[in-house]
Amino acid sequence: MLVLSGILIIVVGFVAGLNPLLVVTLAAFATGLAAGLDPLAVVAALGKAFNDNRYVSVIWIVLPVIGLLERYGLQQRARSLITGLQGATAGRLLIVYLIIRQVSAALGLTSIAGHAQSVRPLVAPMAEAAAERQQPKLADADREHVKAMTAATDNVGLFFGEDIFIAIASILLIKATLASHGIELEPLQLSVWAIPSAIAAFLIHGFRLRRLDRRLAGPAR
Amino acid sequence: MIGLPELYAVAGLLFAVFAWLSLRDRRHAQRWGNAAFWGLLALSFLAGHHLGDMINGLVVLLLVALAGTGRLGTGAAASTGAEARQASADRHGNWLLLPALVIPATAVLGTLFLEDSGLVDDKQVTLVSLGIGVLLALAVAQLWLRPPPLAAFEEGRRLIDSVGWAAILPQMLASLGAVFALAGVGEAVGDIAADIIPEGNRLAAVALFGFGMAGFTMVMGNAFAAFPVMTAAIAVPVLIRHFGGDAAIIGAVGMLAGFCGTLMTPMAANFNIVPAVLLGLRDRNAVVKAQVATALPLLIVNIGIIYIFSFS
């Protein structure tokens, strides 16, 4: 049971706000030592695993292309695709944003949107403005809820879109983990199985966004 | 035959360029830290297979030390301002999306058509195709937009600096998974699981895997850390080996069950706490609370997908 100490270290380290790389390394040492390995053996095991798993970080080679396109206005173009949706309700606006986020993440374009890039400057103000149109005396609690749902919609769209892209880190991690158990899989075999959950996520979260509209259409509280 | 070594060479050279650009960026307060970090990563990608386990381990410790002591910062990469970008976006229109779409399109087509061609390592078709797609997209963008020389690398450095040390977190969590496997963490959790799962009950095993993925993710704040543990504890020994389940479905949907956990925990600060702060919400956990009613039913659906489709 002592080998589970690494998990405890991860929890405590994150709560204490330490650098996650540092926490992960400490957890590796605690776990290795608890299992009776000597410290140098843990260093070697980490080195071997890091070297074997280099392909997990290979995806960063896309950055020069994405950065270059951003230099020429990729984000602004994505933004005008969204701002073309005037007159929408908060719920409908967020449903459209959910679709855009899921589809773009599924194409590997995970960083064209996000809490800093699009939610704060763009989507949250638009959702808030739409909510004010629906409910002129918008209560503070409702205003907070609309903003929180905007951030939530970004997360749901990202998480349940990105795994459809074959070269995202999580798909490569699944491949690496199963390979360490002697099971060889191609990323495409994994990513197609992200599609049913992506559809379910759209239906469940979309339903909740429709209910948000109904709540805003009701009497002021 | 093209395989991982060629891909690692491309990535290694790119990291080396990031290190070099950081070093010559005189307005960059932490340029030595960034240059060392990307330089070490370049070394790992270019020469990792010649270095041996101990040296590679030392490279890891140095990377962690640089990140852990706050030696990484954001450089002053040359880029364009918001106005120039807006003007360019208006001029180029939706065509700007095209080079970005070349990458996934090439990756999918390559995966479908390059297998068994003898040109590419069959086990790495997708990653190699992705690499080809990146080079193709870069060529298209260079020829069409005619940016200044080095602009692509400076823009790439701008993005990798904004990602920072988190760029190697998934790779480190995969490595932690390997140490966990060596130490038998999965087996320890598996022993606990074996006491809980009623003998021969497939549904209970699938449910424990799904809830375990979500639960571990909530505790560790990251599905990447939970996945290797739950794979060794339940997915491989029970679901795949004992019940003969489909590894692709169990792996892919299991990770998504973990993502449901990410939606329900303040430990995943960058997704759940940072936006609450950015949006000025009074309740720091407002985003987590808004997500629970989506995450819980979705977790049940994911468990259902594994149960229904992996054993048919």
Coordinates of C-alpha atoms in Angstrom, one line a residue:
Chain A
M1 CA 0.0 0.0 0.0
L2 CA 3.0 2.3 0.5
V3 CA 3.4 2.5 -3.3
L4 CA 0.2 4.6 -3.2
S5 CA 2.1 7.4 -1.4
G6 CA 2.9 9.0 -4.9
I7 CA -0.8 9.6 -5.4
L8 CA -1.0 11.4 -2.0
I9 CA 2.0 13.5 -3.0
I10 CA 0.3 14.6 -6.2
V11 CA -2.8 15.7 -4.3
V12 CA -0.9 17.6 -1.6
G13 CA 1.5 19.1 -4.2
F14 CA -1.4 20.4 -6.3
V15 CA -3.2 21.8 -3.3
A16 CA 0.0 23.5 -2.2
G17 CA 0.3 25.1 -5.6
L18 CA 3.7 23.6 -6.4
N19 CA 4.9 23.4 -10.0
P20 CA 3.2 20.2 -11.5
L21 CA 6.4 19.0 -13.1
L22 CA 8.1 19.1 -9.7
V23 CA 5.1 17.3 -8.0
V24 CA 5.1 14.6 -10.7
T25 CA 8.9 14.0 -10.2
L26 CA 8.6 13.9 -6.4
A27 CA 5.7 11.4 -6.8
A28 CA 7.8 9.3 -9.0
F29 CA 10.7 9.2 -6.5
A30 CA 8.3 8.5 -3.5
T31 CA 6.7 5.7 -5.4
G32 CA 9.9 4.2 -6.6
L33 CA 11.6 4.3 -3.2
A34 CA 8.5 2.8 -1.6
A35 CA 8.7 -0.1 -4.0
G36 CA 12.3 -0.7 -3.0
L37 CA 14.1 0.9 -5.9
D38 CA 17.3 2.9 -5.2
P39 CA 17.2 6.6 -6.2
L40 CA 19.5 6.1 -9.2
A41 CA 17.3 3.4 -10.5
V42 CA 14.4 5.8 -10.3
V43 CA 16.4 8.4 -12.3
A44 CA 17.2 5.8 -14.9
A45 CA 13.5 4.6 -15.0
L46 CA 12.3 8.2 -15.5
G47 CA 15.0 8.8 -18.2
K48 CA 14.0 5.7 -20.1
A49 CA 10.3 6.4 -19.9
F50 CA 10.8 10.0 -20.9
N51 CA 12.8 8.9 -23.9
D52 CA 10.3 6.2 -24.9
N53 CA 7.4 8.7 -24.7
R54 CA 8.9 11.5 -26.7
Y55 CA 6.2 11.1 -29.3
V56 CA 3.7 12.5 -26.8
S57 CA 5.4 15.9 -27.2
V58 CA 5.9 15.6 -31.0
I59 CA 2.6 17.5 -31.6
W60 CA 4.3 20.9 -30.9
I61 CA 5.7 20.8 -34.4
V62 CA 2.4 22.3 -35.5
L63 CA 3.0 25.5 -33.6
P64 CA 5.0 27.4 -36.3
V65 CA 2.1 26.9 -38.8
I66 CA -0.6 27.9 -36.4
G67 CA 1.5 30.9 -35.2
L68 CA 2.1 32.0 -38.7
L69 CA -1.6 31.8 -39.5
E70 CA -2.4 33.8 -36.3
R71 CA 0.0 36.4 -37.5
Y72 CA -2.2 36.8 -40.6
G73 CA -5.4 36.9 -38.6
L74 CA -6.7 33.3 -38.0
Q75 CA -8.2 34.2 -34.6
Q76 CA -9.8 37.4 -36.0
R77 CA -11.3 35.3 -38.7
A78 CA -12.7 32.8 -36.2
R79 CA -14.0 35.7 -34.2
S80 CA -16.0 37.2 -37.1
L81 CA -17.5 33.7 -37.7
I82 CA -19.0 34.0 -34.2
T83 CA -19.9 37.6 -34.3
G84 CA -22.0 36.9 -37.4
L85 CA -24.6 35.5 -35.0
Q86 CA -26.4 38.6 -33.9
G87 CA -29.8 38.5 -32.2
A88 CA -29.3 35.1 -30.7
T89 CA -30.4 34.2 -27.2
A90 CA -27.7 33.3 -24.6
G91 CA -28.6 29.6 -24.8
R92 CA -28.6 29.5 -28.6
L93 CA -25.4 31.5 -28.9
L94 CA -23.7 29.1 -26.5
I95 CA -25.0 26.1 -28.5
V96 CA -23.4 27.5 -31.7
Y97 CA -20.2 28.2 -29.8
L98 CA -20.3 24.6 -28.5
I99 CA -20.5 23.3 -32.1
I100 CA -17.7 25.6 -33.3
R101 CA -15.5 24.6 -30.3
Q102 CA -16.2 20.8 -30.8
V103 CA -15.6 20.9 -34.5
S104 CA -12.5 23.0 -34.4
A105 CA -11.0 20.9 -31.6
A106 CA -11.8 17.8 -33.6
L107 CA -9.7 19.3 -36.4
G108 CA -6.8 19.8 -34.0
L109 CA -7.4 23.5 -33.7
T110 CA -7.6 23.5 -29.9
S111 CA -5.8 26.8 -29.3
I112 CA -7.8 29.0 -31.6
A113 CA -10.3 29.5 -28.7
G114 CA -10.1 29.2 -24.9
H115 CA -10.9 31.1 -21.7
A116 CA -8.3 33.8 -22.3
Q117 CA -8.5 34.0 -26.1
S118 CA -12.3 33.8 -26.7
V119 CA -14.4 33.3 -23.6
R120 CA -13.4 36.4 -21.7
P121 CA -13.1 38.9 -24.5
L122 CA -15.8 37.7 -26.8
V123 CA -18.3 34.9 -25.9
A124 CA -19.0 35.9 -22.3
P125 CA -19.9 39.5 -23.1
M126 CA -22.0 38.4 -26.0
A127 CA -23.9 35.8 -23.8
E128 CA -24.3 38.4 -21.1
A129 CA -25.7 40.9 -23.6
A130 CA -28.1 38.4 -25.0
A131 CA -29.3 37.4 -21.5
E132 CA -29.9 41.1 -20.7
R133 CA -32.2 41.3 -23.8
Q134 CA -34.1 38.2 -22.6
Q135 CA -34.4 39.3 -19.0
P136 CA -34.1 43.1 -18.7
K137 CA -33.9 42.9 -14.8
L138 CA -31.2 40.3 -14.9
A139 CA -30.5 39.1 -11.3
D140 CA -26.9 38.9 -10.2
A141 CA -27.2 35.1 -9.6
D142 CA -28.4 34.7 -13.2
R143 CA -25.7 36.9 -14.6
E144 CA -23.1 34.8 -12.7
H145 CA -24.7 31.6 -14.0
V146 CA -24.6 32.7 -17.6
K147 CA -20.9 33.6 -17.4
A148 CA -20.1 30.3 -15.6
M149 CA -22.0 28.4 -18.3
T150 CA -20.0 30.2 -21.0
A151 CA -16.7 28.9 -19.4
A152 CA -18.4 25.5 -19.0
T153 CA -19.4 25.4 -22.6
D154 CA -15.8 26.1 -23.7
N155 CA -14.5 23.2 -21.5
V156 CA -17.2 20.7 -22.7
G157 CA -16.6 21.6 -26.3
L158 CA -12.8 21.3 -26.0
F159 CA -12.8 18.0 -24.0
F160 CA -15.4 16.3 -26.1
G161 CA -14.0 17.4 -29.4
E162 CA -10.2 17.2 -29.2
D163 CA -10.0 13.4 -28.9
I164 CA -11.5 13.0 -32.3
F165 CA -8.3 14.5 -33.7
I166 CA -5.8 11.7 -34.0
A167 CA -2.6 13.5 -32.9
I168 CA -3.8 15.1 -29.7
A169 CA -1.7 14.4 -26.5
S170 CA -4.4 12.4 -24.8
I171 CA -4.8 10.0 -27.7
L172 CA -1.0 9.6 -27.9
L173 CA -0.9 8.9 -24.1
I174 CA -3.6 6.2 -24.5
K175 CA -1.5 4.6 -27.2
A176 CA 1.6 4.8 -25.1
T177 CA 0.0 3.4 -22.0
L178 CA -1.6 0.4 -23.8
A179 CA 1.6 -0.2 -25.7
S180 CA 3.4 -0.6 -22.3
H181 CA 1.0 -3.5 -21.7
G182 CA 1.8 -5.0 -25.1
I183 CA -1.3 -3.7 -26.9
E184 CA -0.4 -1.9 -30.1
L185 CA -3.1 0.5 -31.5
E186 CA -3.2 3.1 -34.2
P187 CA -4.4 6.6 -33.1
L188 CA -7.3 6.5 -35.7
Q189 CA -8.7 3.3 -34.0
L190 CA -8.9 5.3 -30.8
S191 CA -10.1 8.7 -32.1
V192 CA -13.2 7.3 -33.9
W193 CA -14.4 6.0 -30.5
A194 CA -14.4 9.6 -29.2
I195 CA -17.2 10.4 -31.7
P196 CA -20.2 8.8 -29.8
S197 CA -19.3 10.6 -26.6
A198 CA -18.9 13.9 -28.5
I199 CA -22.4 13.5 -29.8
A200 CA -23.7 12.7 -26.3
A201 CA -21.9 15.7 -24.8
F202 CA -23.5 17.9 -27.4
L203 CA -27.0 16.6 -26.7
I204 CA -26.6 16.8 -22.9
H205 CA -25.0 20.2 -22.7
G206 CA -27.2 21.5 -25.5
F207 CA -30.3 20.5 -23.6
R208 CA -29.0 22.3 -20.5
L209 CA -28.4 25.5 -22.6
R210 CA -32.0 25.3 -23.9
R211 CA -33.1 25.1 -20.3
L212 CA -30.9 28.2 -19.6
D213 CA -33.0 30.1 -22.1
R214 CA -36.2 28.9 -20.5
R215 CA -35.0 30.1 -17.1
L216 CA -34.1 33.5 -18.6
A217 CA -37.5 33.7 -20.3
G218 CA -39.3 33.1 -17.0
P219 CA -40.4 35.8 -14.5
A220 CA -37.6 37.9 -13.0
R221 CA -36.3 36.6 -9.7
Chain B
M1 CA 11.5 4.1 -44.6
I2 CA 10.2 7.1 -42.6
G3 CA 9.4 6.6 -38.9
L4 CA 9.8 8.1 -35.5
P5 CA 13.5 8.9 -35.8
E6 CA 12.9 11.3 -38.7
L7 CA 10.0 12.9 -36.8
Y8 CA 12.1 13.3 -33.7
A9 CA 14.8 15.0 -35.8
V10 CA 12.3 17.5 -37.1
A11 CA 11.0 18.2 -33.6
G12 CA 14.5 18.3 -32.1
L13 CA 15.6 20.9 -34.7
L14 CA 12.5 23.0 -34.1
F15 CA 13.2 23.0 -30.3
A16 CA 16.9 23.9 -31.0
V17 CA 15.7 26.9 -33.1
F18 CA 13.4 28.0 -30.2
A19 CA 16.4 27.8 -27.9
W20 CA 18.6 29.8 -30.3
L21 CA 15.9 32.5 -30.8
S22 CA 15.4 32.7 -27.1
L23 CA 19.1 33.2 -26.6
R24 CA 19.4 36.1 -29.0
D25 CA 16.2 37.8 -27.7
R26 CA 17.9 40.5 -25.7
R27 CA 14.6 42.0 -24.4
H28 CA 13.8 38.6 -22.8
A29 CA 14.5 38.7 -19.0
Q30 CA 14.7 34.9 -18.6
R31 CA 16.3 34.1 -21.9
W32 CA 18.9 31.8 -20.4
G33 CA 16.2 29.7 -18.7
N34 CA 14.1 29.4 -21.8
A35 CA 17.2 28.6 -24.0
A36 CA 18.3 25.9 -21.6
F37 CA 14.9 24.4 -21.3
W38 CA 14.2 24.2 -25.1
G39 CA 17.9 23.3 -25.7
L40 CA 17.7 20.3 -23.3
L41 CA 14.4 19.2 -25.0
A42 CA 16.2 19.5 -28.4
L43 CA 19.0 17.3 -27.0
S44 CA 16.5 14.7 -25.9
F45 CA 14.7 14.6 -29.3
L46 CA 17.9 14.7 -31.4
A47 CA 20.1 12.3 -29.4
G48 CA 17.9 10.7 -26.7
H49 CA 18.4 7.2 -28.1
H50 CA 22.2 7.5 -27.8
L51 CA 22.3 9.0 -24.3
G52 CA 21.4 6.1 -22.2
D53 CA 18.9 5.9 -19.4
M54 CA 20.9 7.7 -16.7
I55 CA 21.8 10.8 -18.9
N56 CA 18.2 10.9 -20.1
G57 CA 17.1 10.9 -16.4
L58 CA 19.5 13.8 -15.7
V59 CA 18.0 15.7 -18.6
V60 CA 14.6 15.2 -17.1
L61 CA 15.8 16.4 -13.7
L62 CA 17.3 19.5 -15.2
L63 CA 14.1 20.3 -17.1
V64 CA 12.1 19.9 -13.9
A65 CA 14.6 22.0 -12.0
L66 CA 14.4 24.8 -14.5
A67 CA 10.6 24.7 -14.5
G68 CA 10.3 24.2 -10.7
T69 CA 12.5 27.2 -9.9
G70 CA 10.6 29.5 -12.2
R71 CA 13.4 30.0 -14.8
L72 CA 11.0 30.1 -17.7
G73 CA 9.4 33.2 -19.0
T74 CA 7.8 34.7 -22.1
G75 CA 10.0 36.1 -24.8
A76 CA 9.5 39.2 -27.0
A77 CA 8.9 37.3 -30.2
A78 CA 8.4 39.6 -33.2
S79 CA 4.7 39.5 -34.2
T80 CA 2.0 41.7 -35.6
G81 CA -0.5 43.8 -33.7
A82 CA -4.3 43.4 -33.5
E83 CA -5.0 46.0 -36.2
A84 CA -2.7 44.5 -38.7
R85 CA -4.2 41.1 -38.0
Q86 CA -7.8 42.3 -38.4
A87 CA -6.8 43.9 -41.7
S88 CA -5.1 40.7 -42.9
A89 CA -8.1 38.6 -41.7
D90 CA -10.5 40.8 -43.8
R91 CA -8.2 40.6 -46.8
H92 CA -7.6 36.9 -46.8
G93 CA -11.1 35.8 -45.6
N94 CA -11.9 32.2 -44.8
W95 CA -9.0 31.0 -46.9
L96 CA -6.9 31.5 -43.8
L97 CA -8.5 28.4 -42.4
L98 CA -7.3 26.3 -45.3
P99 CA -3.6 25.7 -44.4
A100 CA -4.7 24.8 -40.9
L101 CA -7.0 22.2 -42.3
V102 CA -4.2 20.7 -44.5
I103 CA -2.7 19.2 -41.3
P104 CA -5.6 17.1 -40.1
A105 CA -6.6 16.2 -43.7
T106 CA -3.1 15.0 -44.5
A107 CA -2.9 13.1 -41.2
V108 CA -6.2 11.2 -41.9
L109 CA -5.5 10.6 -45.6
G110 CA -1.9 9.4 -44.9
T111 CA -3.2 7.0 -42.2
L112 CA -5.7 5.5 -44.6
F113 CA -3.4 5.3 -47.7
L114 CA 0.3 5.1 -46.6
E115 CA -0.2 1.9 -44.5
D116 CA 1.5 -1.1 -46.2
S117 CA 3.1 1.2 -48.8
G118 CA 6.6 0.4 -47.5
L119 CA 7.4 4.1 -47.4
V120 CA 6.4 4.6 -43.8
D121 CA 6.9 2.7 -40.5
D122 CA 3.5 0.9 -40.3
K123 CA 3.2 1.4 -36.5
Q124 CA 3.6 5.1 -36.8
V125 CA 1.7 6.0 -39.9
T126 CA -0.5 8.6 -38.3
L127 CA 2.3 10.5 -36.6
V128 CA 4.4 10.5 -39.7
S129 CA 1.4 11.6 -41.8
L130 CA 0.9 14.4 -39.3
G131 CA 4.5 15.5 -39.7
I132 CA 4.1 15.5 -43.5
G133 CA 0.9 17.5 -43.1
V134 CA 2.7 20.1 -41.0
L135 CA 5.5 20.5 -43.5
L136 CA 2.9 20.8 -46.3
A137 CA 0.9 23.4 -44.5
L138 CA 4.0 25.3 -43.7
A139 CA 5.0 25.3 -47.4
V140 CA 1.5 26.4 -48.5
A141 CA 1.5 29.3 -45.9
Q142 CA 5.0 30.4 -46.8
L143 CA 4.3 30.5 -50.6
W144 CA 0.9 32.2 -50.2
L145 CA 1.5 34.7 -47.4
R146 CA 5.3 35.4 -48.0
P147 CA 6.1 36.2 -44.4
P148 CA 9.5 37.6 -43.4
P149 CA 12.2 34.9 -42.9
L150 CA 12.2 33.3 -39.5
A151 CA 8.6 34.6 -38.9
A152 CA 7.2 31.1 -38.7
F153 CA 9.8 30.2 -36.0
E154 CA 9.3 33.4 -34.1
E155 CA 5.5 32.8 -34.1
G156 CA 6.1 29.2 -33.0
R157 CA 8.3 30.5 -30.2
R158 CA 5.6 32.9 -29.1
L159 CA 3.1 30.0 -28.8
I160 CA 5.5 27.5 -27.1
D161 CA 6.5 30.2 -24.6
S162 CA 2.9 30.7 -23.7
V163 CA 2.5 27.0 -23.2
G164 CA 5.8 27.0 -21.2
W165 CA 6.8 24.0 -19.0
A166 CA 3.3 22.6 -19.5
A167 CA 4.5 21.5 -22.9
I168 CA 6.2 18.4 -21.4
L169 CA 3.6 17.7 -18.7
P170 CA 1.8 15.0 -20.7
Q171 CA 5.1 13.3 -21.5
M172 CA 6.1 13.5 -17.8
L173 CA 2.8 12.1 -16.7
A174 CA 3.3 9.2 -19.2
S175 CA 6.8 8.7 -17.6
L176 CA 5.2 8.8 -14.1
G177 CA 2.9 6.1 -15.4
A178 CA 5.9 4.0 -16.3
V179 CA 7.4 4.4 -12.8
F180 CA 4.0 3.6 -11.3
A181 CA 3.9 0.5 -13.5
L182 CA 7.4 -0.5 -12.3
A183 CA 6.4 0.0 -8.7
G184 CA 3.1 -1.9 -9.0
V185 CA 0.7 1.0 -8.3
G186 CA -1.8 -0.3 -10.7
E187 CA -1.7 -3.8 -9.1
A188 CA -2.1 -2.2 -5.7
V189 CA -5.2 -0.3 -6.9
G190 CA -6.3 -3.5 -8.8
D191 CA -6.1 -5.5 -5.6
I192 CA -8.5 -3.1 -3.9
A193 CA -10.7 -3.2 -7.0
A194 CA -10.7 -7.0 -7.0
D195 CA -12.2 -6.9 -3.5
I196 CA -14.9 -4.6 -4.7
I197 CA -15.9 -6.2 -8.0
P198 CA -18.3 -9.2 -7.6
E199 CA -16.8 -12.2 -9.4
G200 CA -17.7 -12.3 -13.1
N201 CA -19.8 -9.2 -13.0
R202 CA -18.9 -7.3 -16.2
L203 CA -21.1 -4.3 -15.5
A204 CA -19.6 -3.8 -12.1
A205 CA -16.1 -3.9 -13.5
V206 CA -16.9 -1.4 -16.3
A207 CA -18.7 0.9 -13.8
L208 CA -15.7 0.8 -11.4
F209 CA -13.3 1.6 -14.3
G210 CA -15.4 4.6 -15.4
F211 CA -16.1 5.9 -11.9
G212 CA -12.5 5.2 -11.0
M213 CA -11.2 7.2 -14.0
A214 CA -13.4 10.1 -13.0
G215 CA -12.6 9.8 -9.3
F216 CA -8.8 9.6 -9.8
T217 CA -9.0 12.5 -12.2
M218 CA -10.8 14.6 -9.7
V219 CA -8.2 13.8 -7.1
M220 CA -5.2 14.3 -9.3
G221 CA -6.7 17.1 -11.4
N222 CA -5.7 15.5 -14.6
A223 CA -7.0 12.5 -16.6
F224 CA -3.5 12.0 -18.0
A225 CA -2.3 11.0 -14.5
A226 CA -5.3 8.8 -13.8
F227 CA -5.3 6.9 -17.0
P228 CA -2.1 4.8 -16.6
V229 CA -3.1 3.8 -13.0
M230 CA -6.7 2.7 -14.0
T231 CA -5.4 1.0 -17.1
A232 CA -3.0 -1.2 -15.1
A233 CA -5.5 -1.7 -12.3
I234 CA -8.7 -2.6 -14.1
A235 CA -8.7 -2.0 -17.9
V236 CA -6.0 -4.4 -18.9
P237 CA -6.2 -7.2 -16.3
V238 CA -10.0 -7.3 -15.9
L239 CA -11.8 -5.7 -18.9
I240 CA -9.3 -6.6 -21.7
R241 CA -7.6 -9.8 -20.6
H242 CA -10.3 -11.4 -18.4
F243 CA -13.5 -10.3 -20.3
G244 CA -11.9 -10.0 -23.7
G245 CA -13.0 -6.4 -24.3
D246 CA -12.0 -4.1 -27.2
A247 CA -8.9 -2.2 -26.1
A248 CA -9.5 0.7 -28.4
I249 CA -13.0 1.4 -27.1
I250 CA -12.0 0.9 -23.5
G251 CA -8.9 3.2 -23.8
A252 CA -10.6 6.0 -25.8
V253 CA -13.9 6.1 -23.9
G254 CA -12.1 5.5 -20.5
M255 CA -10.1 8.6 -21.1
L256 CA -13.3 10.6 -21.8
A257 CA -14.8 9.2 -18.6
G258 CA -11.7 10.8 -17.0
F259 CA -12.5 14.1 -18.7
C260 CA -15.9 14.0 -17.0
G261 CA -13.9 14.0 -13.8
T262 CA -11.9 17.0 -15.0
L263 CA -15.1 19.0 -15.3
M264 CA -16.0 18.3 -11.6
T265 CA -12.8 19.2 -9.8
P266 CA -11.2 22.5 -8.7
M267 CA -7.9 20.6 -8.9
A268 CA -8.0 21.2 -12.7
A269 CA -7.3 24.8 -12.0
N270 CA -6.5 26.0 -15.6
F271 CA -9.9 24.8 -16.8
N272 CA -12.1 25.5 -13.8
I273 CA -10.6 28.2 -11.5
V274 CA -8.7 30.4 -14.0
P275 CA -11.9 31.2 -16.1
A276 CA -13.8 32.0 -12.8
V277 CA -11.1 34.5 -12.0
L278 CA -10.9 35.8 -15.6
L279 CA -14.7 36.4 -15.7
G280 CA -14.7 38.0 -12.2
L281 CA -17.1 35.5 -10.7
R282 CA -17.6 35.8 -6.9
D283 CA -17.8 32.0 -6.4
R284 CA -14.5 30.5 -7.5
N285 CA -16.2 27.2 -7.9
A286 CA -19.0 28.5 -10.0
V287 CA -17.6 26.9 -13.2
V288 CA -17.3 23.5 -11.5
K289 CA -20.9 23.8 -10.2
A290 CA -22.1 24.8 -13.7
Q291 CA -20.4 21.7 -15.2
V292 CA -21.6 18.9 -12.8
A293 CA -25.0 18.5 -14.4
T294 CA -23.4 17.9 -17.7
A295 CA -20.5 15.8 -16.4
L296 CA -22.5 13.2 -14.4
P297 CA -24.9 12.1 -17.1
L298 CA -22.1 12.1 -19.6
L299 CA -20.1 9.8 -17.3
I300 CA -23.0 7.4 -17.2
V301 CA -23.2 7.5 -21.0
N302 CA -19.5 6.8 -21.4
I303 CA -19.7 3.8 -19.0
G304 CA -22.7 2.7 -21.1
I305 CA -20.7 3.0 -24.4
I306 CA -17.9 0.8 -23.0
Y307 CA -20.3 -1.7 -21.6
I308 CA -22.4 -2.0 -24.8
F309 CA -19.8 -1.8 -27.5
S310 CA -16.5 -3.3 -26.2
F311 CA -17.8 -6.8 -25.7
S312 CA -19.8 -7.4 -28.9

